[in-house]
């Protein structure tokens, strides 16, 4: 199983654009035998089966499978991939109340998944397994904080983001820079929703002042806070942000700040 698949999944949001909003079904009936048969296929190096399976099952199935097979983190991967699709769907909704309901439902299943994970008693407690476990705790909390913002649970989002930054002490971890970026983005969005514009702009810049990260360098940062600030008329800070994005994302030989600034006028292409 590749941990990196969690981040790759964020790039295939379009696969789930047609999925309907789903509430948790507590009547799912699956056996441990069925789960054990599925897991090797889902963990294959070829992701084709995983993506097809994701489109056929809803999040209730993944939650039940996680309960039956808590030592296998593939089910959390699928829950997070499902949430990536929900985030994409949210961007297509024009009605703010519909977006709020979508994130309220997402918050419900993400919290359930975190609860399942926190109840796991690791069979093997060696450092490698513990790091993987801690990684999934962290990425679930990142998703929960994002969903909490969309659901209007601002205090929860702020608390989780602060916690993520406080616990982000392993500077050698590939996820170190990602946490800095994502947590500061969440804190900036919370500040903006609480009408603290100055603080929101500070968090925007902090979110991009990160060390090297393979995920950010490959896929780039999130632009959602920049987009929300731009909608408030804060063009200058967004242009500063885009210049900083160019500094670490583009090939140094091909950096052209004027090109990155053009992105400020095209909000619709900005990802979640």
Short mmCIF file of C-alpha atoms in Angstrom, two decimals, residues 1-196:
data_model
loop_
_atom_site.label_atom_id
_atom_site.label_comp_id
_atom_site.label_asym_id
_atom_site.label_seq_id
_atom_site.Cartn_x
_atom_site.Cartn_y
_atom_site.Cartn_z
CA UNK A 1 0.00 0.00 0.00
CA UNK A 2 1.35 3.37 -0.98
CA UNK A 3 0.76 6.22 1.47
CA UNK A 4 1.23 8.59 -1.42
CA UNK A 5 -2.07 7.37 -2.89
CA UNK A 6 -3.94 9.61 -0.46
CA UNK A 7 -2.46 12.66 -2.13
CA UNK A 8 -2.81 11.25 -5.63
CA UNK A 9 -6.50 10.75 -4.97
CA UNK A 10 -6.98 14.50 -4.58
CA UNK A 11 -6.10 14.90 -8.25
CA UNK A 12 -8.86 12.61 -9.56
CA UNK A 13 -11.83 14.48 -8.04
CA UNK A 14 -13.54 14.59 -11.43
CA UNK A 15 -14.13 10.83 -11.32
CA UNK A 16 -16.76 11.34 -8.65
CA UNK A 17 -18.43 14.48 -9.95
CA UNK A 18 -21.64 12.62 -10.77
CA UNK A 19 -21.98 10.84 -7.42
CA UNK A 20 -24.97 11.83 -5.33
CA UNK A 21 -24.71 13.10 -1.79
CA UNK A 22 -24.76 10.14 0.60
CA UNK A 23 -25.85 9.73 4.18
CA UNK A 24 -24.32 7.01 6.31
CA UNK A 25 -26.20 3.72 6.05
CA UNK A 26 -25.81 1.70 9.24
CA UNK A 27 -27.50 -1.39 7.76
CA UNK A 28 -24.65 -2.40 5.44
CA UNK A 29 -24.24 -6.18 5.59
CA UNK A 30 -20.80 -7.45 4.57
CA UNK A 31 -18.65 -10.30 5.83
CA UNK A 32 -15.02 -10.34 6.87
CA UNK A 33 -14.45 -12.96 4.14
CA UNK A 34 -15.71 -10.53 1.51
CA UNK A 35 -13.46 -7.80 2.92
CA UNK A 36 -10.37 -10.00 2.91
CA UNK A 37 -11.04 -10.99 -0.68
CA UNK A 38 -11.33 -7.36 -1.76
CA UNK A 39 -8.29 -5.94 0.02
CA UNK A 40 -5.52 -7.45 -2.18
CA UNK A 41 -7.30 -6.17 -5.30
CA UNK A 42 -7.71 -2.71 -3.80
CA UNK A 43 -4.04 -2.60 -2.80
CA UNK A 44 -2.79 -3.64 -6.22
CA UNK A 45 -0.17 -1.44 -7.89
CA UNK A 46 -2.70 -1.02 -10.71
CA UNK A 47 -5.30 1.46 -9.39
CA UNK A 48 -7.94 0.59 -11.99
CA UNK A 49 -9.93 -1.77 -9.76
CA UNK A 50 -9.74 0.69 -6.85
CA UNK A 51 -11.22 3.55 -8.88
CA UNK A 52 -13.95 1.39 -10.40
CA UNK A 53 -14.80 -0.01 -6.97
CA UNK A 54 -14.94 3.49 -5.52
CA UNK A 55 -17.54 4.47 -8.08
CA UNK A 56 -19.75 1.46 -7.25
CA UNK A 57 -19.76 1.64 -3.45
CA UNK A 58 -20.71 4.42 -1.08
CA UNK A 59 -18.94 5.65 2.00
CA UNK A 60 -21.12 3.53 4.30
CA UNK A 61 -19.56 0.40 2.82
CA UNK A 62 -16.05 1.73 3.43
CA UNK A 63 -16.84 2.62 7.03
CA UNK A 64 -18.22 -0.85 7.74
CA UNK A 65 -15.22 -2.45 6.07
CA UNK A 66 -12.91 -0.30 8.19
CA UNK A 67 -14.62 -1.57 11.33
CA UNK A 68 -14.25 -5.19 10.21
CA UNK A 69 -10.63 -4.79 9.09
CA UNK A 70 -9.24 -1.90 11.16
CA UNK A 71 -5.60 -2.88 10.65
CA UNK A 72 -5.85 -2.28 6.89
CA UNK A 73 -5.65 1.40 6.03
CA UNK A 74 -6.87 0.95 2.44
CA UNK A 75 -10.40 1.67 3.69
CA UNK A 76 -9.31 5.06 4.98
CA UNK A 77 -7.72 5.73 1.59
CA UNK A 78 -11.10 5.07 -0.03
CA UNK A 79 -12.95 7.24 2.48
CA UNK A 80 -10.55 10.08 1.78
CA UNK A 81 -10.87 9.57 -1.97
CA UNK A 82 -14.64 9.72 -1.56
CA UNK A 83 -14.24 12.99 0.33
CA UNK A 84 -12.06 14.34 -2.49
CA UNK A 85 -15.03 13.74 -4.77
CA UNK A 86 -17.35 15.47 -2.31
CA UNK A 87 -15.05 18.50 -2.31
CA UNK A 88 -15.23 18.59 -6.08
CA UNK A 89 -19.02 18.30 -5.97
CA UNK A 90 -19.19 21.17 -3.48
CA UNK A 91 -17.48 23.47 -5.97
CA UNK A 92 -20.20 22.76 -8.51
CA UNK A 93 -23.02 23.75 -6.15
CA UNK A 94 -24.21 27.33 -6.39
CA UNK A 95 -26.48 27.11 -3.37
CA UNK A 96 -24.57 27.81 -0.14
CA UNK A 97 -27.01 25.81 1.97
CA UNK A 98 -26.55 22.75 -0.27
CA UNK A 99 -22.79 23.03 0.14
CA UNK A 100 -23.20 23.27 3.90
CA UNK A 101 -25.35 20.11 4.00
CA UNK A 102 -22.81 18.26 1.87
CA UNK A 103 -19.99 19.15 4.28
CA UNK A 104 -22.13 18.34 7.31
CA UNK A 105 -22.61 14.82 5.94
CA UNK A 106 -18.92 14.56 5.10
CA UNK A 107 -18.01 15.66 8.60
CA UNK A 108 -20.18 12.86 9.98
CA UNK A 109 -18.46 10.04 8.09
CA UNK A 110 -14.95 11.47 8.54
CA UNK A 111 -15.43 11.71 12.30
CA UNK A 112 -16.73 8.14 12.29
CA UNK A 113 -13.65 6.97 10.40
CA UNK A 114 -11.35 8.79 12.84
CA UNK A 115 -13.16 7.18 15.77
CA UNK A 116 -12.70 3.76 14.17
CA UNK A 117 -9.01 4.43 13.66
CA UNK A 118 -8.42 5.74 17.18
CA UNK A 119 -9.98 2.54 18.55
CA UNK A 120 -7.47 0.36 16.70
CA UNK A 121 -5.13 -1.69 18.85
CA UNK A 122 -2.01 -2.09 16.74
CA UNK A 123 -0.91 -5.71 16.54
CA UNK A 124 2.62 -4.65 15.63
CA UNK A 125 3.76 -1.53 17.46
CA UNK A 126 7.13 -1.08 15.72
CA UNK A 127 8.16 2.41 14.65
CA UNK A 128 7.23 1.91 11.01
CA UNK A 129 3.66 0.81 11.76
CA UNK A 130 3.26 3.57 14.35
CA UNK A 131 4.33 6.19 11.81
CA UNK A 132 1.76 4.94 9.31
CA UNK A 133 -0.91 4.99 12.01
CA UNK A 134 0.03 8.55 13.03
CA UNK A 135 0.04 9.59 9.41
CA UNK A 136 -3.55 8.46 8.91
CA UNK A 137 -4.65 10.12 12.13
CA UNK A 138 -3.17 13.35 10.80
CA UNK A 139 -4.63 13.24 7.30
CA UNK A 140 -8.08 12.36 8.62
CA UNK A 141 -7.91 15.35 10.94
CA UNK A 142 -6.90 17.53 8.00
CA UNK A 143 -9.98 16.37 6.07
CA UNK A 144 -12.17 16.82 9.13
CA UNK A 145 -10.93 20.39 9.61
CA UNK A 146 -11.69 21.15 5.97
CA UNK A 147 -15.19 19.65 6.23
CA UNK A 148 -15.75 21.53 9.48
CA UNK A 149 -15.14 24.86 7.75
CA UNK A 150 -17.70 24.00 5.08
CA UNK A 151 -20.17 22.82 7.73
CA UNK A 152 -19.78 26.03 9.73
CA UNK A 153 -18.05 24.29 12.66
CA UNK A 154 -15.34 26.94 12.81
CA UNK A 155 -14.13 26.28 16.36
CA UNK A 156 -13.64 22.61 15.56
CA UNK A 157 -11.72 23.45 12.39
CA UNK A 158 -9.50 25.94 14.20
CA UNK A 159 -8.77 23.55 17.07
CA UNK A 160 -7.82 20.72 14.73
CA UNK A 161 -5.61 22.93 12.58
CA UNK A 162 -3.78 24.25 15.64
CA UNK A 163 -3.36 20.68 16.87
CA UNK A 164 -1.94 19.58 13.53
CA UNK A 165 0.65 22.35 13.60
CA UNK A 166 1.59 21.66 17.23
CA UNK A 167 2.13 17.97 16.51
CA UNK A 168 4.00 18.60 13.26
CA UNK A 169 7.51 18.16 14.68
CA UNK A 170 9.04 15.55 12.38
CA UNK A 171 10.87 17.78 9.90
CA UNK A 172 12.08 14.71 7.97
CA UNK A 173 8.55 13.50 7.25
CA UNK A 174 7.40 13.90 3.64
CA UNK A 175 4.14 15.23 5.11
CA UNK A 176 5.77 18.01 7.15
CA UNK A 177 5.32 20.73 4.53
CA UNK A 178 1.86 19.51 3.57
CA UNK A 179 0.61 19.95 7.13
CA UNK A 180 2.01 23.49 7.32
CA UNK A 181 0.27 24.35 4.06
CA UNK A 182 -3.08 22.73 4.80
CA UNK A 183 -3.37 23.77 8.45
CA UNK A 184 -2.56 27.41 7.71
CA UNK A 185 -5.03 27.35 4.85
CA UNK A 186 -7.73 26.14 7.24
CA UNK A 187 -6.81 28.75 9.85
CA UNK A 188 -6.93 31.45 7.20
CA UNK A 189 -10.36 30.37 6.02
CA UNK A 190 -11.64 30.35 9.60
CA UNK A 191 -10.20 33.82 10.19
CA UNK A 192 -11.86 35.09 7.02
CA UNK A 193 -15.23 33.66 8.03
CA UNK A 194 -14.79 35.36 11.41
CA UNK A 195 -14.16 38.64 9.54
CA UNK A 196 -10.52 38.85 10.59
#
